[in-house]
Short mmCIF file of C-alpha atoms in Angstrom, two decimals:
data_model
loop_
_atom_site.label_atom_id
_atom_site.label_comp_id
_atom_site.label_asym_id
_atom_site.label_seq_id
_atom_site.Cartn_x
_atom_site.Cartn_y
_atom_site.Cartn_z
CA MET A 18 130.31 -84.76 47.08
CA HIS A 19 131.73 -84.31 43.72
CA SER A 20 130.96 -80.44 43.05
CA PHE A 21 132.17 -79.70 45.93
CA ILE A 22 135.46 -81.79 45.68
CA LYS A 23 135.63 -80.01 42.53
CA ILE A 24 135.26 -76.39 43.70
CA LYS A 25 137.41 -77.10 46.53
CA PHE A 26 140.00 -78.17 44.18
CA PHE A 27 139.15 -75.04 42.32
CA LEU A 28 139.81 -72.78 45.34
CA SER A 29 143.51 -74.51 46.02
CA TYR A 30 144.15 -73.21 42.71
CA ILE A 31 143.37 -70.18 42.85
CA PHE A 32 145.37 -69.69 46.23
CA LEU A 33 148.46 -71.29 45.21
CA PHE A 34 148.19 -69.28 42.11
CA PHE A 35 147.98 -66.22 44.07
CA THR A 36 150.50 -66.87 46.16
CA ARG A 37 153.45 -68.01 44.04
CA TYR A 38 152.12 -64.84 41.85
CA PRO A 39 152.21 -61.68 43.33
CA ILE A 40 148.81 -60.80 41.47
CA PHE A 41 147.35 -58.81 43.81
CA SER A 42 150.62 -56.34 44.88
CA LEU A 43 151.49 -56.32 41.10
CA SER A 44 148.01 -54.89 40.68
CA PHE A 45 147.48 -52.60 43.13
CA LEU A 46 151.36 -51.42 42.61
CA ILE A 47 150.43 -50.59 38.82
CA ILE A 48 146.85 -48.75 39.48
CA ILE A 49 148.79 -46.50 42.15
CA SER A 50 152.26 -46.25 40.19
CA LEU A 51 149.76 -45.29 37.30
CA LEU A 52 147.13 -42.79 39.50
CA GLY A 53 150.69 -40.96 40.52
CA ILE A 54 152.22 -40.99 37.08
CA PHE A 55 148.71 -39.15 35.87
CA ALA A 56 148.16 -37.42 38.74
CA PRO A 57 147.99 -33.97 36.41
CA LEU A 58 145.32 -35.51 34.09
CA ILE A 59 143.48 -37.31 36.79
CA ALA A 60 143.14 -34.37 39.51
CA PRO A 61 140.21 -32.39 38.80
CA TYR A 62 141.29 -29.34 40.90
CA ASN A 63 144.62 -28.33 42.13
CA PRO A 64 145.73 -30.20 45.28
CA TYR A 65 147.63 -26.60 47.30
CA VAL A 66 144.10 -24.04 46.31
CA ALA A 67 141.73 -24.24 48.47
CA ASP A 68 139.00 -22.57 48.64
CA THR A 69 137.90 -21.31 52.58
CA ARG A 70 134.11 -20.84 52.05
CA ALA A 71 133.96 -24.51 51.40
CA ARG A 72 136.30 -26.16 54.55
CA LEU A 73 135.45 -29.67 55.88
CA MET A 74 132.58 -30.60 53.13
CA PRO A 75 131.36 -33.41 52.72
CA PRO A 76 131.87 -36.18 49.40
CA GLY A 77 129.30 -34.46 46.54
CA ILE A 78 128.25 -30.87 45.72
CA VAL A 79 130.48 -28.77 47.90
CA SER A 80 130.05 -24.49 48.45
CA GLY A 81 130.43 -22.31 50.76
CA LEU A 82 128.05 -19.29 52.02
CA TYR A 83 128.41 -15.50 50.55
CA ASN A 84 126.61 -12.93 52.72
CA ILE A 85 124.98 -9.66 51.36
CA GLN A 86 124.14 -7.49 54.12
CA ASN A 87 122.22 -4.60 54.51
CA PHE A 88 121.55 -4.09 50.85
CA ASP A 89 119.37 -0.79 50.64
CA LEU A 90 116.78 -1.38 47.75
CA ILE A 91 115.65 2.12 47.64
CA LYS A 92 118.35 4.57 49.03
CA THR A 93 121.11 2.66 47.47
CA GLU A 94 120.21 0.93 44.78
CA GLY A 95 123.30 -1.02 43.38
CA GLN A 96 125.77 -0.76 46.18
CA ILE A 97 125.44 -2.57 49.53
CA SER A 98 126.04 -0.92 52.47
CA GLN A 99 127.44 -1.82 56.15
CA THR A 100 126.72 0.74 58.44
CA PRO A 101 124.42 -0.21 61.09
CA ARG A 102 121.04 0.49 60.88
CA TRP A 103 120.60 2.95 63.58
CA MET A 104 123.04 4.87 61.86
CA GLN A 105 121.67 4.51 58.31
CA LEU A 106 118.11 5.85 59.88
CA LEU A 107 120.06 8.72 61.65
CA GLU A 108 122.06 10.05 58.08
CA LEU A 109 118.13 9.62 56.74
CA GLU A 110 116.72 11.78 59.36
CA ASN A 111 119.23 14.21 59.35
CA GLU A 112 118.98 14.85 55.40
CA ASN A 113 115.57 14.73 55.41
CA THR A 114 115.15 12.32 53.21
CA LYS A 115 111.77 11.62 51.22
CA ASN A 116 110.41 8.61 51.18
CA ASN A 117 110.88 6.67 48.08
CA LEU A 118 108.91 3.78 46.82
CA ILE A 119 108.89 0.75 44.58
CA MET A 120 105.62 -0.01 43.61
CA LYS A 121 104.17 -3.43 43.14
CA GLY A 122 105.35 -5.14 40.16
CA ASP A 123 108.51 -3.26 39.46
CA GLN A 124 111.54 -4.77 38.72
CA GLY A 125 115.11 -3.98 39.64
CA ILE A 126 118.72 -5.18 40.24
CA ILE A 127 120.49 -6.03 42.84
CA ASP A 128 124.48 -6.08 41.78
CA PHE A 129 127.02 -6.80 44.13
CA LYS A 130 131.26 -7.49 44.49
CA LEU A 131 131.84 -11.31 44.03
CA GLY A 132 135.11 -11.33 43.02
CA PRO A 133 136.91 -12.47 40.07
CA ASN A 134 137.46 -16.60 41.17
CA SER A 135 134.25 -16.81 42.59
CA ASN A 136 130.87 -18.18 41.51
CA PHE A 137 127.43 -19.45 42.28
CA VAL A 138 127.20 -23.08 42.84
CA ASP A 139 123.84 -24.91 41.38
CA VAL A 140 123.15 -27.66 44.01
CA ASN A 141 120.32 -29.33 42.78
CA ARG A 142 122.14 -29.29 39.17
CA ASN A 143 118.74 -28.20 37.58
CA GLY A 144 120.57 -25.07 35.36
CA ASP A 145 118.26 -22.32 38.18
CA TYR A 146 121.79 -20.76 40.40
CA LEU A 147 117.98 -19.28 41.84
CA ASP A 148 116.87 -21.63 44.29
CA GLU A 149 120.37 -20.57 46.20
CA ILE A 150 119.18 -17.34 47.56
CA LYS A 151 117.49 -17.33 50.15
CA PHE A 152 116.99 -14.33 53.10
CA ASP A 153 118.93 -14.39 56.11
CA ASN A 154 116.72 -13.34 58.97
CA PHE A 155 119.15 -12.29 61.65
CA SER A 156 121.08 -10.13 60.20
CA ASN A 157 118.26 -8.78 58.15
CA CYS A 158 117.02 -6.86 61.13
CA LEU A 159 120.14 -6.38 62.55
CA GLY A 160 118.58 -6.85 66.09
CA LEU A 161 114.95 -5.01 65.49
CA SER A 162 112.43 -6.54 65.91
CA GLN A 163 110.49 -8.21 62.80
CA ASN A 164 107.88 -5.40 62.84
CA GLU A 165 110.58 -2.93 63.07
CA CYS A 166 112.52 -4.19 60.16
CA PRO A 167 110.33 -6.79 57.81
CA MET A 168 111.10 -8.60 54.79
CA PRO A 169 110.55 -7.18 51.59
CA ASP A 170 108.76 -9.56 49.76
CA LEU A 171 110.45 -10.12 46.25
CA GLU A 172 110.28 -12.89 43.33
CA PHE A 173 113.98 -13.46 42.45
CA ILE A 174 113.58 -13.74 38.08
CA LYS A 175 117.13 -13.83 37.49
CA ILE A 176 121.42 -13.99 38.80
CA TYR A 177 124.01 -14.07 36.98
CA LYS A 178 128.37 -13.14 36.90
CA VAL A 179 129.61 -10.33 34.95
CA ASP A 180 133.07 -9.80 35.27
CA SER A 181 133.42 -9.89 38.93
CA LYS A 182 130.15 -8.98 40.18
CA GLY A 183 127.41 -10.56 40.56
CA PHE A 184 123.76 -9.49 39.30
CA ILE A 185 119.95 -10.70 41.10
CA GLU A 186 117.46 -9.17 38.93
CA TYR A 187 113.59 -9.12 41.21
CA ILE A 188 110.28 -8.52 41.01
CA ALA A 189 108.36 -6.41 44.21
CA ASN A 190 105.49 -8.45 44.97
CA GLU A 191 104.38 -5.55 47.04
CA ASP A 192 105.09 -1.65 47.65
CA ILE A 193 108.69 -1.41 49.10
CA GLN A 194 108.50 1.89 51.56
CA ASP A 195 112.18 3.10 52.08
CA ASN A 196 113.01 3.45 55.59
CA VAL A 197 110.23 0.09 56.58
CA ASN A 198 111.21 -2.97 54.44
CA ASP A 199 113.52 -2.46 51.18
CA ILE A 200 116.70 -3.85 53.76
CA ILE A 201 117.63 -7.51 52.65
CA SER A 202 120.26 -9.83 53.91
CA LEU A 203 120.72 -12.58 51.55
CA ASP A 204 122.24 -15.71 51.95
CA LEU A 205 123.98 -17.44 48.32
CA ARG A 206 125.52 -20.50 47.96
CA VAL A 207 128.85 -19.58 45.87
CA ILE A 208 132.61 -21.66 45.05
CA ARG A 209 135.90 -20.73 44.21
CA GLU A 210 136.52 -21.37 40.45
CA ASP A 211 139.85 -20.84 40.18
CA THR A 212 140.98 -24.55 42.39
CA LYS A 213 139.39 -26.42 39.32
CA LYS A 214 142.20 -27.35 36.48
CA TRP A 215 139.03 -28.35 34.03
CA ASN A 216 136.59 -26.04 33.06
CA TRP A 217 134.43 -29.05 31.96
CA TRP A 218 134.48 -30.11 35.47
CA PRO A 219 131.43 -29.73 36.74
CA SER A 220 132.00 -26.35 39.69
CA GLY A 221 131.15 -27.55 42.92
CA LEU A 222 131.90 -31.78 42.77
CA TYR A 223 134.16 -32.62 44.97
CA LEU A 224 133.80 -36.48 44.67
CA LEU A 225 135.71 -37.14 48.08
CA GLY A 226 134.69 -33.94 49.89
CA THR A 227 137.10 -31.00 50.96
CA ASP A 228 139.87 -31.16 54.43
CA THR A 229 139.95 -28.92 57.10
CA ILE A 230 141.38 -25.90 54.75
CA GLY A 231 138.80 -26.23 52.04
CA ARG A 232 141.39 -28.53 49.24
CA ASP A 233 139.97 -31.30 47.11
CA TYR A 234 140.14 -34.88 49.23
CA PHE A 235 140.59 -37.30 45.90
CA SER A 236 143.36 -34.65 44.34
CA ARG A 237 145.23 -34.45 47.43
CA LEU A 238 145.33 -38.53 47.42
CA ILE A 239 146.12 -38.35 43.78
CA TYR A 240 148.77 -36.31 44.00
CA GLY A 241 149.58 -38.30 47.78
CA ALA A 242 150.55 -41.31 45.74
CA ARG A 243 152.48 -38.97 43.53
CA TRP A 244 154.71 -37.70 46.05
CA ASN A 245 154.53 -40.88 48.17
CA LEU A 246 156.26 -42.87 45.00
CA SER A 247 158.60 -40.52 43.89
CA LEU A 248 160.22 -39.84 46.58
CA MET A 249 160.16 -43.74 47.77
CA ILE A 250 161.88 -44.30 44.10
CA ILE A 251 164.27 -41.53 44.16
CA THR A 252 165.59 -42.09 47.65
CA GLY A 253 165.48 -46.40 47.38
CA ILE A 254 167.83 -46.02 44.26
CA VAL A 255 170.37 -43.20 45.42
CA GLY A 256 170.24 -45.53 48.94
CA SER A 257 171.17 -49.16 46.99
CA ILE A 258 173.50 -47.35 44.74
CA ILE A 259 175.14 -45.32 47.66
CA GLY A 260 175.11 -49.14 49.57
CA SER A 261 175.76 -51.36 47.28
CA PHE A 262 178.86 -49.60 46.05
CA LEU A 263 180.27 -49.05 49.55
CA GLY A 264 178.95 -52.43 50.08
CA ILE A 265 181.67 -53.77 47.21
CA ILE A 266 184.53 -51.45 47.93
CA SER A 267 184.24 -52.91 52.06
CA GLY A 268 184.41 -56.13 51.10
CA TRP A 269 187.10 -56.20 47.83
CA PHE A 270 189.90 -54.81 50.40
CA ALA A 271 188.26 -56.92 53.66
CA PHE A 272 191.40 -57.95 55.50
CA ARG A 273 193.86 -56.99 52.53
CA PRO A 274 197.50 -56.07 53.98
CA LYS A 275 197.10 -52.28 53.87
CA TYR A 276 193.86 -51.43 52.49
CA TRP A 277 192.35 -53.14 55.26
CA ILE A 278 191.26 -49.65 57.26
CA ILE A 279 188.93 -49.08 53.79
CA ASP A 280 187.17 -51.70 55.63
CA GLU A 281 186.99 -50.78 59.02
CA ILE A 282 185.84 -46.94 58.09
CA ILE A 283 183.14 -47.91 55.81
CA MET A 284 181.70 -50.53 58.46
CA ARG A 285 182.03 -48.24 62.16
CA ILE A 286 179.97 -45.64 59.67
CA VAL A 287 177.74 -48.55 59.34
CA ASP A 288 177.56 -49.27 62.97
CA ILE A 289 177.31 -45.56 64.24
CA THR A 290 174.29 -44.69 62.04
CA SER A 291 172.72 -48.08 62.73
CA VAL A 292 173.26 -47.39 66.76
CA ILE A 293 171.39 -43.87 66.41
CA PRO A 294 167.69 -43.31 65.97
CA ILE A 295 166.04 -42.27 62.77
CA LEU A 296 163.87 -40.49 64.34
CA LEU A 297 166.55 -38.04 66.29
CA ILE A 298 168.64 -37.13 63.59
CA ALA A 299 165.28 -36.53 61.75
CA ILE A 300 164.58 -34.14 64.29
CA MET A 301 168.60 -32.33 64.79
CA THR A 302 168.13 -32.18 61.13
CA THR A 303 164.90 -30.32 60.86
CA ILE A 304 166.12 -27.87 63.95
CA ILE A 305 169.54 -27.21 62.40
CA LEU A 306 168.18 -27.55 58.58
CA GLY A 307 165.25 -26.40 58.45
CA ASN A 308 161.28 -28.12 56.64
CA GLU A 309 162.94 -29.17 53.56
CA ILE A 310 162.50 -31.48 50.68
CA TRP A 311 166.27 -31.99 50.39
CA VAL A 312 166.58 -32.95 54.05
CA PHE A 313 163.65 -35.24 54.49
CA ALA A 314 166.00 -37.29 51.06
CA CYS A 315 168.74 -37.52 52.74
CA ILE A 316 167.33 -38.63 55.50
CA LEU A 317 165.86 -41.56 54.21
CA VAL A 318 168.44 -42.62 52.13
CA LEU A 319 170.97 -42.49 55.58
CA PHE A 320 168.04 -44.77 56.63
CA THR A 321 168.74 -46.75 53.39
CA TRP A 322 172.00 -47.12 52.14
CA GLN A 323 173.10 -49.01 55.66
CA ASN A 324 170.98 -51.81 54.67
CA PHE A 325 172.38 -53.01 51.53
CA VAL A 326 176.31 -52.80 52.81
CA ARG A 327 176.55 -55.78 55.29
CA ILE A 328 174.59 -58.38 52.74
CA ILE A 329 176.98 -57.51 49.80
CA ARG A 330 179.92 -56.88 51.46
CA ALA A 331 179.48 -60.59 52.70
CA LYS A 332 178.44 -61.71 49.42
CA THR A 333 181.71 -59.74 47.86
CA LEU A 334 184.07 -61.50 50.53
CA ILE A 335 182.81 -65.27 49.56
CA MET A 336 183.13 -64.40 45.69
CA ARG A 337 186.39 -62.55 45.55
CA ASN A 338 188.14 -65.51 45.85
CA SER A 339 186.92 -67.61 43.47
CA GLU A 340 188.08 -68.77 40.45
CA TYR A 341 186.49 -66.68 36.93
CA ILE A 342 187.23 -63.93 39.77
CA ASN A 343 191.08 -65.05 39.67
CA SER A 344 190.76 -65.47 36.30
CA ALA A 345 190.38 -61.65 35.94
CA ILE A 346 192.60 -60.89 37.51
CA ILE A 347 195.54 -62.50 36.42
CA SER A 348 194.11 -61.71 32.98
CA GLY A 349 195.05 -58.48 34.13
CA SER A 350 191.46 -56.94 34.25
CA SER A 351 191.26 -54.00 36.03
CA LEU A 352 189.34 -53.25 39.36
CA ARG A 353 186.36 -51.37 37.57
CA ARG A 354 185.89 -53.71 34.88
CA ILE A 355 186.26 -56.66 37.40
CA ILE A 356 183.06 -54.70 40.02
CA ILE A 357 181.11 -53.98 36.73
CA ARG A 358 181.63 -57.13 35.24
CA HIS A 359 181.31 -60.13 37.45
CA ILE A 360 180.76 -58.77 40.81
CA LEU A 361 178.09 -56.60 40.57
CA PRO A 362 175.93 -58.88 38.44
CA PHE A 363 176.34 -61.00 41.04
CA HIS A 364 174.62 -59.08 43.97
CA LEU A 365 172.11 -57.58 41.31
CA ASN A 366 169.26 -60.25 43.03
CA ASP A 367 170.17 -59.21 46.36
CA ILE A 368 169.60 -55.30 45.11
CA MET A 369 166.69 -55.90 44.01
CA VAL A 370 165.49 -57.68 46.95
CA ILE A 371 166.74 -55.41 49.52
CA GLY A 372 165.27 -52.94 47.46
CA THR A 373 161.58 -53.91 47.36
CA PHE A 374 162.14 -54.34 51.29
CA ASN A 375 163.55 -50.64 51.84
CA CYS A 376 160.37 -48.92 49.80
CA ALA A 377 158.27 -50.45 52.32
CA MET A 378 160.10 -48.83 54.94
CA ILE A 379 160.28 -45.81 53.23
CA ILE A 380 156.79 -45.45 52.90
CA THR A 381 156.60 -46.50 56.54
CA LEU A 382 159.28 -44.24 57.41
CA GLU A 383 158.18 -40.90 55.60
CA ALA A 384 154.22 -41.72 57.27
CA VAL A 385 155.92 -41.48 60.84
CA LEU A 386 158.06 -38.36 60.27
CA CYS A 387 154.63 -36.56 58.15
CA PHE A 388 152.90 -37.48 61.34
CA PHE A 389 155.63 -36.15 64.17
CA GLU A 390 155.75 -32.87 61.48
CA ILE A 391 159.99 -33.38 61.12
CA ALA A 392 161.95 -32.67 58.02
CA ILE A 393 159.07 -32.45 55.59
CA PRO A 394 156.81 -28.92 54.99
CA ARG A 395 152.80 -29.43 56.04
CA HIS A 396 151.36 -28.31 53.18
CA TRP A 397 152.64 -31.29 50.83
CA THR A 398 150.54 -33.91 49.82
CA ALA A 399 152.33 -36.44 50.97
CA TRP A 400 149.94 -38.67 52.41
CA GLY A 401 151.37 -38.88 56.03
CA ASN A 402 150.47 -35.21 56.28
CA ILE A 403 147.08 -35.63 54.86
CA VAL A 404 146.87 -38.28 57.92
CA LYS A 405 147.51 -36.02 60.07
CA LEU A 406 145.57 -33.37 59.27
CA ALA A 407 142.06 -35.54 58.84
CA SER A 408 143.77 -36.75 62.74
CA ASP A 409 143.16 -33.06 63.65
CA TYR A 410 139.28 -33.68 63.42
CA TRP A 411 139.02 -37.69 63.75
CA ASN A 412 136.06 -36.44 67.21
CA GLU A 413 134.67 -33.90 64.64
CA GLY A 414 130.84 -34.09 65.01
CA TRP A 415 130.75 -36.50 68.31
CA VAL A 416 127.48 -34.31 70.08
CA THR A 417 125.60 -36.14 67.37
CA GLY A 418 127.62 -38.96 67.30
CA SER A 419 127.83 -39.51 63.44
CA TYR A 420 131.76 -38.80 62.83
CA PRO A 421 131.48 -38.21 59.10
CA TYR A 422 134.82 -37.11 58.44
CA ARG A 423 137.02 -40.42 59.54
CA TYR A 424 137.01 -41.43 56.24
CA GLN A 425 139.71 -38.45 55.68
CA LEU A 426 141.61 -40.45 58.09
CA ILE A 427 140.87 -44.08 57.42
CA ILE A 428 141.64 -43.81 53.45
CA PRO A 429 144.85 -42.76 53.49
CA THR A 430 145.96 -44.32 56.61
CA THR A 431 144.18 -48.05 54.18
CA LEU A 432 146.64 -46.71 51.17
CA ILE A 433 150.52 -46.78 53.15
CA VAL A 434 149.41 -50.23 54.76
CA MET A 435 148.66 -51.43 51.06
CA THR A 436 151.20 -50.11 49.51
CA VAL A 437 153.53 -51.38 52.44
CA PHE A 438 152.07 -54.82 52.43
CA ALA A 439 152.14 -55.11 48.59
CA LEU A 440 156.35 -53.93 48.10
CA ASN A 441 156.95 -56.74 51.21
CA PHE A 442 155.01 -59.29 49.22
CA LEU A 443 156.78 -58.43 45.52
CA GLY A 444 159.86 -58.38 47.96
CA ASP A 445 159.39 -61.91 49.07
CA TRP A 446 158.34 -62.87 45.64
CA PHE A 447 162.58 -61.93 44.44
CA ARG A 448 163.10 -63.44 46.57
CA ASP A 449 161.94 -66.66 46.06
CA LYS A 450 162.47 -66.44 42.55
CA LEU A 451 166.22 -64.76 42.25
CA ASP A 452 167.32 -67.08 44.50
CA PRO A 453 169.14 -70.55 43.58
CA LYS A 454 168.66 -72.72 46.04
CA LEU A 455 165.03 -70.98 46.81
CA ARG A 456 164.49 -71.71 43.00
CA GLN A 457 166.27 -75.58 43.00
CA PHE A 458 164.03 -76.56 45.93
CA GLU A 459 160.86 -75.06 44.62
CA SER A 460 161.34 -76.84 41.37
#
């Protein structure tokens, strides 16, 4: 009984501790911020460069199929012939080419153009690429029967790359006769290596797989944190500066003779911008100005600055008649000095609280606009873009019922939701700690 009471007391203490201090929220935001700051050092791949041969691959060792078709071991040794089989036979007949023979035990080399940015993938991580060479039975015979186009019995002994060409050394385990069993078609597992940022990173290793274009999903998530947080901080700071300044000016000149028109103009602008739906503004500006980053940032600033004006104006109206403000006016202080030295510090608590809630709204609005492909290029690594792209293949694999790629939608959605919750909890904590009335009540 006593042990149960102790456990209950301990759990209650832990609950009160974490509700009193935003440990989880702050820790999550710090981790996301560090990932975003050091994204160029952490991300193993370039998030904007794709390997189209490795599209929509699951986590792990990823590789694409490279097919070598119609390689003639005798007639065009060292080259790839893309001409149909019947044309090759007709050409041989017209030229009265004599049948050549590769004797059993002879060695040969198959060379082919691989490209400067591609390389072989050791899927089994055993230091041997040979187990990734497979005959392609379908394209090998080119519509002919297996008896008319039998596969040669070859033993591959080495595979390597020099510059932009690949080489496969082999030993013939049987006699290979021209125009009988000398045409082969091979499938190789290759990967594009110029997408990697670090040479030490294992070739073809994708921690979270690839998206439908062939880009590393893990790298895009990390760069997405960098993009979202950068956009949130920049637009949040700009919006808070504009909104706080206009709120102070509006509250200072409100109901004053000769200057009341300033307050009226500012507040009418706030009323107009708050009535017009933000999605409608985003659609109109995108149609006129196009999908540009600066357009997207301006939309977010327009959405956030008005939240500051009303609250800052109301508190400025209250404090402008306070004793220390009147004393500053009597002492001859300029309006700029009064605003900077006396009024602005009074609003810092409100600016911090409103700013955290605005940051949460910025993250949400960014995801919504990206999902509807408004005002932001689709190739950018924003979490909203990742969600939109992953939603296109949400039902991929419905035939087997496995749905192997749904995690690519769940992960960024979870990050967006957790970031919004963390910012809201942090804003609540700021409000409780910075508000004198709530702080006095808590104590």
